[in-house]
Amino acid sequence: MTIEMKKTDAQTVLEVSGRLDTTTAPTLETGFMQMEAACKSLILDFAKLEYISSAGLRVLLKMQKTMAAKGGMKLLHVNETIMEIFEITGFSGILNIV
């Protein structure tokens, strides 16, 4: 998994690519915790995300709860495979997917 961050005054965009699983989820969580205080609004770009496991879902849920108290969190470019996982797990009703 790789994460590219693009930050402006209003929002932070994280482009996540590869696999978000048990091995890589802690990297996303740690990165988020480091930038959380300065983050007003978060966008996750999943255009290149290939797979997400339950560990990745847990991190997304934690990020969503944190960002709900701030400017919110949106997911962009969610492919069919990832969207199917969100729908099966009920995360499509929790996350703001645009």
Tab-separated table of C-alpha atoms in Angstrom:
chain	number	residue	atom	x	y	z
A	1	MET	CA	0.000	0.000	0.000
A	2	THR	CA	1.120	3.520	-0.709
A	3	ILE	CA	-0.371	6.760	0.565
A	4	GLU	CA	0.134	10.135	-1.076
A	5	MET	CA	-0.971	13.212	0.830
A	6	LYS	CA	-2.031	16.501	-0.739
A	7	LYS	CA	-2.895	19.257	1.715
A	8	THR	CA	-4.519	22.642	1.325
A	9	ASP	CA	-5.804	25.012	3.985
A	10	ALA	CA	-9.334	23.631	3.643
A	11	GLN	CA	-8.766	19.912	3.166
A	12	THR	CA	-6.396	16.981	3.128
A	13	VAL	CA	-6.503	14.393	0.354
A	14	LEU	CA	-5.032	10.947	0.898
A	15	GLU	CA	-4.589	8.869	-2.246
A	16	VAL	CA	-4.501	5.254	-1.104
A	17	SER	CA	-3.343	2.571	-3.518
A	18	GLY	CA	-2.726	-1.163	-3.268
A	19	ARG	CA	-4.123	-3.334	-0.473
A	20	LEU	CA	-5.513	-2.000	2.807
A	21	ASP	CA	-5.280	-5.086	5.007
A	22	THR	CA	-3.950	-6.361	8.336
A	23	THR	CA	-0.385	-5.598	7.332
A	24	THR	CA	-0.949	-2.094	5.949
A	25	ALA	CA	-3.892	-0.736	7.992
A	26	PRO	CA	-1.633	0.326	10.893
A	27	THR	CA	0.331	2.521	8.464
A	28	LEU	CA	-2.834	4.393	7.457
A	29	GLU	CA	-3.953	4.673	11.076
A	30	THR	CA	-0.582	6.020	12.234
A	31	GLY	CA	-0.434	8.500	9.361
A	32	PHE	CA	-3.938	9.716	10.140
A	33	MET	CA	-3.174	10.127	13.842
A	34	GLN	CA	-0.119	12.232	12.985
A	35	MET	CA	-2.043	14.636	10.755
A	36	GLU	CA	-5.426	14.549	12.487
A	37	ALA	CA	-5.003	17.689	14.603
A	38	ALA	CA	-4.261	19.865	11.580
A	39	CYS	CA	-6.879	18.213	9.357
A	40	LYS	CA	-10.119	20.163	8.859
A	41	SER	CA	-11.679	18.030	6.124
A	42	LEU	CA	-10.466	14.675	4.808
A	43	ILE	CA	-10.867	13.120	1.381
A	44	LEU	CA	-9.760	9.554	0.727
A	45	ASP	CA	-9.148	8.857	-2.960
A	46	PHE	CA	-9.544	5.120	-3.556
A	47	ALA	CA	-9.029	5.163	-7.348
A	48	LYS	CA	-6.069	2.797	-6.975
A	49	LEU	CA	-7.230	0.789	-3.950
A	50	GLU	CA	-7.409	-2.892	-4.906
A	51	TYR	CA	-8.572	-4.553	-1.678
A	52	ILE	CA	-9.762	-3.746	1.831
A	53	SER	CA	-9.963	-6.169	4.763
A	54	SER	CA	-11.754	-5.920	8.097
A	55	ALA	CA	-8.623	-4.292	9.551
A	56	GLY	CA	-8.877	-1.580	6.906
A	57	LEU	CA	-12.585	-1.144	7.602
A	58	ARG	CA	-11.843	-0.679	11.301
A	59	VAL	CA	-9.375	2.117	10.523
A	60	LEU	CA	-11.878	3.811	8.202
A	61	LEU	CA	-14.547	3.675	10.902
A	62	LYS	CA	-12.187	5.258	13.417
A	63	MET	CA	-11.248	7.973	10.920
A	64	GLN	CA	-14.926	8.610	10.096
A	65	LYS	CA	-15.836	9.046	13.770
A	66	THR	CA	-12.954	11.458	14.336
A	67	MET	CA	-13.634	13.514	11.225
A	68	ALA	CA	-17.409	13.690	11.832
A	69	ALA	CA	-16.665	16.089	14.681
A	70	LYS	CA	-14.650	18.262	12.300
A	71	GLY	CA	-15.204	19.007	8.617
A	72	GLY	CA	-16.141	15.460	7.645
A	73	MET	CA	-14.613	12.706	5.540
A	74	LYS	CA	-15.440	11.701	1.953
A	75	LEU	CA	-14.390	8.726	-0.139
A	76	LEU	CA	-13.835	9.260	-3.855
A	77	HIS	CA	-13.360	6.902	-6.797
A	78	VAL	CA	-14.491	3.752	-4.991
A	79	ASN	CA	-14.377	0.863	-7.484
A	80	GLU	CA	-16.974	-1.911	-7.733
A	81	THR	CA	-14.963	-4.437	-5.713
A	82	ILE	CA	-14.459	-2.078	-2.761
A	83	MET	CA	-18.055	-0.819	-2.998
A	84	GLU	CA	-19.341	-4.386	-2.804
A	85	ILE	CA	-17.382	-4.874	0.434
A	86	PHE	CA	-18.841	-1.620	1.801
A	87	GLU	CA	-22.362	-2.741	0.887
A	88	ILE	CA	-22.013	-6.248	2.371
A	89	THR	CA	-20.615	-4.898	5.637
A	90	GLY	CA	-23.052	-1.974	5.899
A	91	PHE	CA	-20.286	0.591	5.605
A	92	SER	CA	-21.959	2.126	2.535
A	93	GLY	CA	-24.535	3.567	4.942
A	94	ILE	CA	-21.905	4.850	7.376
A	95	LEU	CA	-19.292	6.350	5.059
A	96	ASN	CA	-19.787	9.380	2.817
A	97	ILE	CA	-19.028	7.875	-0.591
A	98	VAL	CA	-19.238	10.265	-3.534
